[in-house]
Coordinates of C-alpha atoms in Angstrom, one line a residue:
M1 CA 33.7 27.9 -12.6
G2 CA 35.6 26.0 -9.9
S3 CA 35.1 26.5 -6.2
T4 CA 31.7 27.8 -5.1
L5 CA 32.8 28.9 -1.6
N6 CA 32.9 32.6 -2.4
E7 CA 29.4 32.6 -4.0
K8 CA 28.0 30.9 -0.9
H9 CA 29.7 33.4 1.5
D10 CA 28.4 36.3 -0.6
F11 CA 24.9 34.9 -0.5
E12 CA 25.0 34.7 3.2
N13 CA 25.9 38.4 3.3
P14 CA 22.5 40.2 4.2
A15 CA 23.3 43.3 2.1
I16 CA 24.1 41.3 -1.1
Y17 CA 21.2 38.9 -0.5
T18 CA 18.8 41.8 -0.2
H19 CA 20.1 43.4 -3.4
A20 CA 19.9 40.2 -5.3
M21 CA 16.3 39.5 -4.2
A22 CA 15.3 43.1 -5.1
Q23 CA 16.5 42.4 -8.6
V24 CA 14.4 39.2 -8.8
A25 CA 11.1 41.1 -8.3
D26 CA 11.4 43.2 -11.4
I27 CA 13.7 41.2 -13.7
D28 CA 10.9 39.9 -15.9
K29 CA 10.7 43.3 -17.7
Y30 CA 14.3 42.7 -18.9
L31 CA 13.5 39.3 -20.3
V32 CA 11.0 40.4 -22.9
S33 CA 13.2 40.8 -25.9
D34 CA 14.3 37.8 -27.9
T35 CA 16.8 39.6 -30.1
I36 CA 19.9 38.2 -28.5
F37 CA 18.3 34.8 -28.1
E38 CA 17.5 34.6 -31.8
K39 CA 21.0 35.8 -32.8
I40 CA 22.5 33.0 -30.7
N41 CA 20.1 30.5 -32.2
S42 CA 20.8 31.6 -35.8
K43 CA 24.6 31.9 -35.5
F44 CA 25.6 29.2 -33.0
I45 CA 22.8 26.7 -32.5
K46 CA 21.1 26.0 -35.9
M47 CA 22.3 22.9 -37.7
D48 CA 23.5 22.9 -41.3
S49 CA 20.7 21.5 -43.5
N50 CA 23.1 20.3 -46.2
D51 CA 25.1 18.3 -43.7
I52 CA 21.9 16.7 -42.4
K53 CA 20.7 15.8 -45.9
D54 CA 24.1 14.2 -46.9
Q55 CA 24.3 12.2 -43.7
N56 CA 20.7 11.0 -43.8
Q57 CA 21.2 9.6 -47.3
F58 CA 24.5 8.0 -46.4
L59 CA 23.1 6.4 -43.2
K60 CA 19.9 5.1 -44.9
T61 CA 22.0 3.1 -47.4
F62 CA 24.4 1.8 -44.9
F63 CA 21.8 0.5 -42.5
E64 CA 19.9 -1.3 -45.3
K65 CA 23.2 -3.2 -45.9
L66 CA 23.8 -3.8 -42.2
I67 CA 20.2 -5.1 -41.5
N68 CA 20.4 -7.5 -44.4
A69 CA 23.8 -8.8 -43.3
M70 CA 22.5 -9.3 -39.7
R71 CA 19.5 -11.2 -41.0
Q72 CA 21.8 -13.6 -42.8
Q73 CA 23.7 -14.3 -39.6
S74 CA 20.7 -14.9 -37.3
P75 CA 17.5 -16.7 -38.1
L76 CA 15.9 -15.2 -35.0
F77 CA 16.9 -11.7 -35.9
A78 CA 15.6 -12.3 -39.4
K79 CA 12.3 -13.4 -37.9
T80 CA 11.9 -10.7 -35.2
F81 CA 13.6 -7.5 -36.4
Q82 CA 10.8 -5.1 -37.2
R83 CA 12.2 -1.6 -38.0
I84 CA 14.7 1.1 -37.1
I85 CA 13.5 4.0 -35.1
W86 CA 15.8 7.1 -35.3
V87 CA 15.8 8.5 -31.8
G88 CA 17.8 10.9 -29.7
S89 CA 18.0 14.7 -29.6
Y90 CA 18.3 15.2 -33.4
Y91 CA 15.0 13.6 -34.1
K92 CA 13.4 15.3 -31.2
G93 CA 14.7 18.7 -32.5
T94 CA 16.8 19.4 -29.4
R95 CA 20.2 18.9 -30.9
F96 CA 22.4 21.9 -31.7
G97 CA 25.5 22.2 -33.9
E98 CA 26.9 19.8 -36.5
P99 CA 25.3 16.4 -36.2
K100 CA 28.3 14.1 -35.5
E101 CA 26.3 11.6 -33.4
Y102 CA 23.1 9.8 -34.0
D103 CA 21.0 7.4 -31.9
L104 CA 18.8 4.7 -33.3
N105 CA 16.9 1.7 -32.0
F106 CA 16.7 -1.7 -33.5
V107 CA 13.2 -2.7 -32.7
V108 CA 12.8 -6.4 -32.0
N109 CA 9.4 -7.9 -31.5
L110 CA 9.7 -11.3 -30.0
P111 CA 7.3 -14.0 -31.3
F112 CA 4.9 -13.8 -28.3
E113 CA 1.4 -12.4 -28.1
E114 CA 1.1 -9.5 -25.7
K115 CA -1.6 -11.4 -23.7
D116 CA 1.1 -14.0 -22.9
I117 CA 3.5 -11.4 -21.5
Q118 CA 3.6 -10.3 -17.8
F119 CA 5.1 -7.1 -16.6
R120 CA 6.3 -6.4 -13.1
A121 CA 7.4 -3.1 -11.8
D122 CA 9.1 -3.2 -8.4
R123 CA 11.9 -0.6 -9.1
P124 CA 11.2 2.9 -10.3
G125 CA 11.9 3.4 -14.0
F126 CA 12.5 -0.3 -14.7
I127 CA 10.4 -3.3 -15.6
K128 CA 10.7 -7.0 -15.6
I129 CA 9.3 -9.0 -18.5
R130 CA 8.1 -12.6 -18.0
V131 CA 6.7 -15.1 -20.5
P132 CA 5.0 -17.7 -18.3
V133 CA 4.0 -19.8 -21.3
W134 CA 7.6 -20.1 -22.5
K135 CA 8.3 -23.6 -21.3
A136 CA 5.1 -25.0 -22.8
I137 CA 5.7 -23.1 -26.1
S138 CA 9.3 -24.3 -26.4
S139 CA 8.4 -27.9 -25.8
Q140 CA 5.6 -27.9 -28.3
N141 CA 7.4 -25.9 -31.0
T142 CA 4.4 -23.6 -31.6
L143 CA 6.3 -20.5 -32.6
N144 CA 7.1 -21.7 -36.1
L145 CA 10.8 -21.1 -35.6
V146 CA 13.7 -23.1 -36.9
P147 CA 15.8 -25.0 -34.3
E148 CA 18.6 -22.4 -34.4
A149 CA 16.2 -19.6 -33.8
Y150 CA 14.7 -21.4 -30.8
K151 CA 18.2 -21.9 -29.4
E152 CA 18.9 -18.1 -29.8
L153 CA 15.7 -17.2 -28.1
N154 CA 16.2 -19.6 -25.2
S155 CA 19.7 -18.0 -24.6
F156 CA 18.1 -14.9 -23.1
I157 CA 15.2 -16.4 -21.2
D158 CA 16.1 -17.5 -17.7
E159 CA 14.9 -20.5 -15.6
E160 CA 11.8 -18.6 -14.4
S161 CA 10.9 -17.4 -17.9
Y162 CA 12.1 -13.8 -17.4
L163 CA 13.8 -12.1 -20.3
N164 CA 17.5 -11.5 -19.5
Q165 CA 18.5 -8.1 -20.8
E166 CA 22.2 -8.8 -20.4
K167 CA 22.1 -11.9 -22.6
F168 CA 19.7 -10.1 -25.0
R169 CA 22.5 -7.5 -25.6
T170 CA 25.0 -10.3 -25.9
W171 CA 22.9 -11.9 -28.6
I172 CA 22.9 -8.7 -30.7
E173 CA 26.7 -8.3 -30.1
R174 CA 27.3 -11.8 -31.3
I175 CA 25.4 -11.1 -34.5
L176 CA 27.4 -7.9 -35.2
S177 CA 30.6 -9.9 -34.6
K178 CA 29.4 -12.5 -37.1
V179 CA 28.8 -9.8 -39.7
A180 CA 32.3 -8.4 -39.2
H181 CA 33.8 -11.9 -39.6
A182 CA 31.6 -12.6 -42.7
T183 CA 32.8 -9.4 -44.3
G184 CA 36.4 -10.6 -44.0
D185 CA 37.9 -8.4 -41.3
K186 CA 40.0 -9.9 -38.5
N187 CA 39.9 -6.8 -36.3
D188 CA 36.1 -7.1 -35.6
R189 CA 35.3 -4.3 -38.0
I190 CA 32.4 -4.3 -40.5
I191 CA 33.4 -3.9 -44.1
F192 CA 31.0 -3.1 -46.9
H193 CA 31.8 -2.2 -50.5
D194 CA 32.1 1.6 -50.9
Y195 CA 32.4 2.2 -47.2
T196 CA 35.5 2.7 -44.9
P197 CA 35.8 0.0 -42.3
I198 CA 33.2 0.4 -39.6
R199 CA 34.6 0.3 -36.0
K200 CA 32.3 -0.8 -33.2
R201 CA 32.4 -0.7 -29.4
K202 CA 30.1 -1.3 -26.5
S203 CA 28.7 1.8 -24.7
G204 CA 26.0 1.1 -22.1
P205 CA 23.0 -0.4 -23.8
A206 CA 24.3 0.8 -27.2
F207 CA 26.8 -0.5 -29.7
T208 CA 28.6 2.5 -31.1
L209 CA 29.5 2.3 -34.8
N210 CA 32.1 4.8 -36.0
F211 CA 33.0 5.5 -39.6
N212 CA 34.2 8.2 -41.9
Y213 CA 32.4 9.6 -45.0
G214 CA 32.7 12.4 -47.5
R215 CA 34.7 12.8 -50.7
N216 CA 38.0 12.1 -48.9
D217 CA 36.5 10.4 -45.8
E218 CA 37.3 13.5 -43.9
K219 CA 34.1 13.5 -41.8
S220 CA 33.5 11.2 -38.9
I221 CA 30.3 10.1 -37.3
D222 CA 29.2 7.9 -34.4
I223 CA 26.0 5.9 -34.4
D224 CA 24.7 4.5 -31.1
V225 CA 22.6 1.4 -31.9
V226 CA 20.3 0.2 -29.1
P227 CA 18.3 -3.0 -29.5
V228 CA 14.9 -2.6 -27.8
L229 CA 11.6 -4.4 -27.3
T230 CA 8.4 -2.3 -28.1
F231 CA 4.9 -2.7 -26.8
S232 CA 1.6 -1.0 -27.6
I233 CA -0.5 1.0 -25.1
H234 CA -2.7 -2.2 -24.8
A235 CA 0.1 -3.6 -22.8
L236 CA 1.3 -0.7 -20.7
P237 CA 3.7 -1.1 -17.8
P238 CA 1.8 -1.5 -14.5
K239 CA 3.1 1.8 -13.0
S240 CA 3.6 5.3 -14.5
S241 CA 3.1 8.8 -13.1
K242 CA 1.7 9.8 -16.5
M243 CA -0.7 6.9 -17.3
N244 CA -3.3 9.3 -18.6
I245 CA -0.9 10.6 -21.3
L246 CA 0.1 7.0 -22.3
Q247 CA -3.5 5.9 -22.6
S248 CA -4.4 8.9 -24.8
R249 CA -2.0 8.0 -27.6
P250 CA -3.4 4.8 -29.2
N251 CA -0.9 4.8 -32.1
R252 CA 2.3 5.1 -30.0
C253 CA 4.6 2.5 -28.5
W254 CA 6.8 2.4 -25.4
S255 CA 10.0 0.5 -25.2
A256 CA 12.0 -1.7 -22.8
V257 CA 15.7 -1.0 -23.1
P258 CA 18.5 -3.4 -22.0
K259 CA 20.4 -0.7 -20.1
P260 CA 23.2 -1.9 -17.8
L261 CA 22.4 -1.0 -14.2
N262 CA 24.3 1.5 -12.2
N263 CA 26.8 -0.5 -10.0
S264 CA 25.9 1.7 -7.0
R265 CA 22.4 0.4 -7.0
S266 CA 22.5 -2.5 -4.6
D267 CA 18.7 -2.9 -4.4
F268 CA 18.6 -5.0 -7.6
G269 CA 20.4 -7.9 -5.9
D270 CA 21.4 -10.9 -7.9
L271 CA 18.6 -10.5 -10.4
R272 CA 19.9 -7.4 -12.2
H273 CA 19.6 -9.1 -15.6
R274 CA 15.8 -9.0 -15.3
Y275 CA 15.4 -5.3 -15.1
W276 CA 14.8 -3.3 -18.4
R277 CA 14.8 0.4 -18.5
L278 CA 11.5 2.0 -19.5
C279 CA 11.6 4.4 -22.5
F280 CA 8.7 6.6 -23.8
Y281 CA 10.6 8.3 -26.7
E282 CA 7.6 8.5 -29.0
F283 CA 5.4 10.2 -26.4
E284 CA 8.2 12.7 -25.7
K285 CA 8.6 13.5 -29.3
D286 CA 4.9 14.1 -29.6
M287 CA 5.1 16.6 -26.8
L288 CA 8.0 18.5 -28.4
S289 CA 6.4 18.4 -31.8
N290 CA 3.1 19.9 -30.5
H291 CA 2.7 23.4 -31.9
N292 CA 1.3 24.6 -28.6
Y293 CA 4.6 23.7 -26.9
G294 CA 6.9 24.8 -29.7
R295 CA 8.9 27.1 -27.5
M296 CA 10.4 24.2 -25.6
K297 CA 12.9 23.0 -28.2
P298 CA 14.9 26.2 -28.7
V299 CA 15.2 26.7 -25.0
I300 CA 16.4 23.1 -24.5
R301 CA 19.0 23.7 -27.2
Q302 CA 20.4 26.8 -25.6
L303 CA 20.5 25.1 -22.2
K304 CA 22.6 22.4 -23.8
K305 CA 24.8 25.1 -25.4
L306 CA 25.3 26.7 -22.0
R307 CA 26.1 23.3 -20.5
D308 CA 28.7 22.5 -23.1
T309 CA 30.3 26.0 -22.9
R310 CA 30.6 25.7 -19.1
E311 CA 31.8 22.1 -19.5
W312 CA 29.3 20.7 -17.0
A313 CA 29.8 17.0 -17.7
S314 CA 27.5 15.8 -15.0
I315 CA 24.4 17.3 -16.6
A316 CA 23.1 14.8 -19.2
S317 CA 21.0 16.2 -22.1
Y318 CA 18.1 14.1 -20.9
Y319 CA 18.1 15.9 -17.5
L320 CA 17.6 19.2 -19.3
E321 CA 14.8 17.9 -21.4
T322 CA 13.1 16.2 -18.5
L323 CA 13.2 19.5 -16.5
C324 CA 11.4 21.2 -19.3
Y325 CA 8.8 18.4 -19.6
H326 CA 7.9 19.0 -16.0
E327 CA 7.3 22.7 -16.8
S328 CA 5.5 22.2 -20.1
E329 CA 2.6 24.4 -19.2
M330 CA 4.9 27.4 -18.8
F331 CA 5.9 26.8 -22.4
H332 CA 2.3 26.7 -23.7
I333 CA 1.7 29.2 -26.5
S334 CA -1.2 30.7 -24.5
Q335 CA 1.3 32.0 -21.9
R336 CA 2.9 34.3 -24.5
R337 CA 6.3 34.1 -22.8
S338 CA 9.5 35.1 -24.6
Y339 CA 12.3 32.6 -25.2
T340 CA 14.5 34.7 -23.0
F341 CA 12.1 34.6 -20.1
L342 CA 11.7 30.8 -20.5
F343 CA 15.4 30.2 -20.7
F344 CA 16.1 32.2 -17.5
K345 CA 13.2 30.5 -15.6
M346 CA 14.6 27.1 -16.6
L347 CA 18.0 28.1 -15.3
E348 CA 16.3 28.8 -12.0
K349 CA 14.6 25.4 -12.1
L350 CA 18.0 23.8 -12.8
H351 CA 19.5 25.5 -9.8
D352 CA 16.5 24.4 -7.7
A353 CA 17.0 20.8 -8.9
F354 CA 20.6 20.7 -7.7
N355 CA 19.7 22.4 -4.5
N356 CA 17.1 19.8 -3.9
H357 CA 19.3 17.0 -5.3
C358 CA 16.5 15.8 -7.5
I359 CA 15.0 15.7 -11.1
K360 CA 12.1 13.3 -11.2
Y361 CA 11.8 11.1 -14.2
Y362 CA 8.8 12.4 -16.0
W363 CA 7.2 9.1 -16.4
D364 CA 7.8 7.8 -12.9
D365 CA 8.0 10.3 -10.0
D366 CA 9.7 7.7 -7.8
L367 CA 12.9 7.7 -9.9
N368 CA 15.4 10.5 -9.3
L369 CA 17.6 11.1 -12.4
L370 CA 20.2 12.8 -10.3
E371 CA 20.6 9.9 -7.9
S372 CA 24.0 8.8 -9.2
I373 CA 25.6 12.3 -8.8
G374 CA 27.7 12.7 -5.6
R375 CA 26.9 15.3 -3.0
E376 CA 30.1 17.3 -3.7
E377 CA 29.3 17.6 -7.4
M378 CA 25.7 18.4 -6.5
R379 CA 26.9 21.3 -4.3
N380 CA 29.4 22.5 -7.0
M381 CA 26.6 22.6 -9.6
E382 CA 24.3 24.4 -7.2
G383 CA 27.0 27.0 -6.5
R384 CA 27.9 27.5 -10.2
L385 CA 24.3 28.1 -11.2
D386 CA 23.8 30.4 -8.2
K387 CA 26.7 32.5 -9.3
I388 CA 25.3 32.8 -12.9
L389 CA 21.8 33.6 -11.7
K390 CA 23.0 36.3 -9.3
N391 CA 25.2 37.8 -12.0
I392 CA 22.4 37.9 -14.5
R393 CA 20.0 39.6 -12.0
R394 CA 22.7 42.1 -11.1
T395 CA 23.7 43.1 -14.7
I396 CA 20.8 42.5 -17.1
K397 CA 19.4 46.0 -16.6
D398 CA 22.5 47.6 -18.2
D399 CA 23.9 44.7 -20.3
Q400 CA 21.9 43.1 -23.1
Y401 CA 24.5 40.3 -23.2
A402 CA 24.0 39.4 -19.5
I403 CA 22.8 35.9 -20.4
A404 CA 24.7 35.5 -23.6
K405 CA 28.1 35.8 -21.9
W406 CA 27.4 32.6 -20.1
V407 CA 25.9 30.7 -23.0
L408 CA 28.8 31.5 -25.4
N409 CA 32.5 31.3 -25.1
R410 CA 34.6 34.5 -25.4
D411 CA 35.2 34.2 -29.1
E412 CA 31.6 33.5 -29.8
L413 CA 30.5 36.4 -27.6
E414 CA 32.7 38.8 -29.6
I415 CA 31.2 37.5 -32.9
L416 CA 27.7 38.0 -31.5
K417 CA 28.4 41.6 -30.5
N418 CA 29.6 42.3 -34.0
L419 CA 26.5 41.0 -35.7
E420 CA 24.6 44.0 -37.2
H421 CA 21.4 42.2 -37.7
V422 CA 19.9 38.7 -37.6
T423 CA 17.3 37.1 -39.8
I424 CA 14.7 35.4 -37.6
P425 CA 14.6 31.8 -38.9
E426 CA 11.4 30.4 -40.2
R427 CA 9.6 27.7 -38.1
E428 CA 11.7 24.6 -38.2
A429 CA 10.7 21.5 -40.2
Q430 CA 10.5 18.3 -38.2
P431 CA 13.3 15.8 -38.7
Q432 CA 11.9 12.9 -40.6
S433 CA 12.3 9.4 -39.2
N434 CA 9.3 7.9 -41.1
Q435 CA 9.1 5.2 -38.5
W436 CA 6.0 5.7 -36.4
N437 CA 3.7 2.7 -36.9
C438 CA 3.8 0.2 -34.1
V439 CA 3.3 -3.4 -35.1
I440 CA 3.2 -6.1 -32.5
I441 CA 3.7 -9.7 -33.5

């Protein structure tokens, strides 16, 4: 999957170009059967339900201990922590393989009324949060906070009453370090009874916790913990390309995430700390959980499998999900499309995205998710996808594994070919997070 020069020269050859395009016109009739797609899903994509059950129980108990320990180290956290929301691809139903990584949000609701908060959106995909009444509130002690909590809160509000996302993350990091110190570890690890030492590190907006579990601690798992602020639809951001969707979900919340900004973005100037990344996870999960769009998740999972098999490190999982969100109507049950057809069409859409150097953020059309990918990598990815699509068009008539040979590695492909039959799995149960209610203080 290296150089793409040969593929581009081939495509410029009129004879090859004509042949490839002739295949496109009638390829749909070879994308009707889902037999191979279902075999791949059953053998190589589906997660082990026993592993999931064991991990969920283990994690639930651990985070009960961690939250209690953090409350003891911070009066502000004790006052403002609301709940954990389990997020990421597992809880969306778009993860494949053994669940070795989880994502969760620590939801913090600061002690302000929504009517006293101002939002400003002057950069696509980001928002600034200002509390204009802060100086008056802090001088009058009207929030019913102890002095130490006031001090903590003031540490991430700047001189013009904007929330500072960098210092907000520092506040959470400091609490976790205090927990590690309180549990008696000098190496900044968190130690609880009956658990191996928990190692932690910073990773973007997240704090990654790594620990082992199992009978002999033979299994390892990473948890990315992200502190977020949540708001109801009664306090929506001032700009969104999908405002109608946001307004139609009265029981959902959106989030402001303290995501470190890409260093290449110079347009943020000296006020980078004021910009919080917008997140609409609950709305995305609704879309993926909708029965009418149920064909989206299996296709996303196999796109991710293809990405991992081909080692395309520049393609984030969220890019693939977003690409499918934009084509949601194609996935609607009324279209009666096969999984195989949908997978192939999304490969074409992915190729188009790299050819156009753009995947628009679903919630704000002015933000290009591919903006940080360099032109050379963009051309490489366009060429790789072009090679795959042309090969599939050329061989699918006579080879039922024309798509599978790109999704799977060689060993997996041989296993697939030796499968005599496959049991079509029942409709998947939704991963349970049990954290949907949105409460604003």
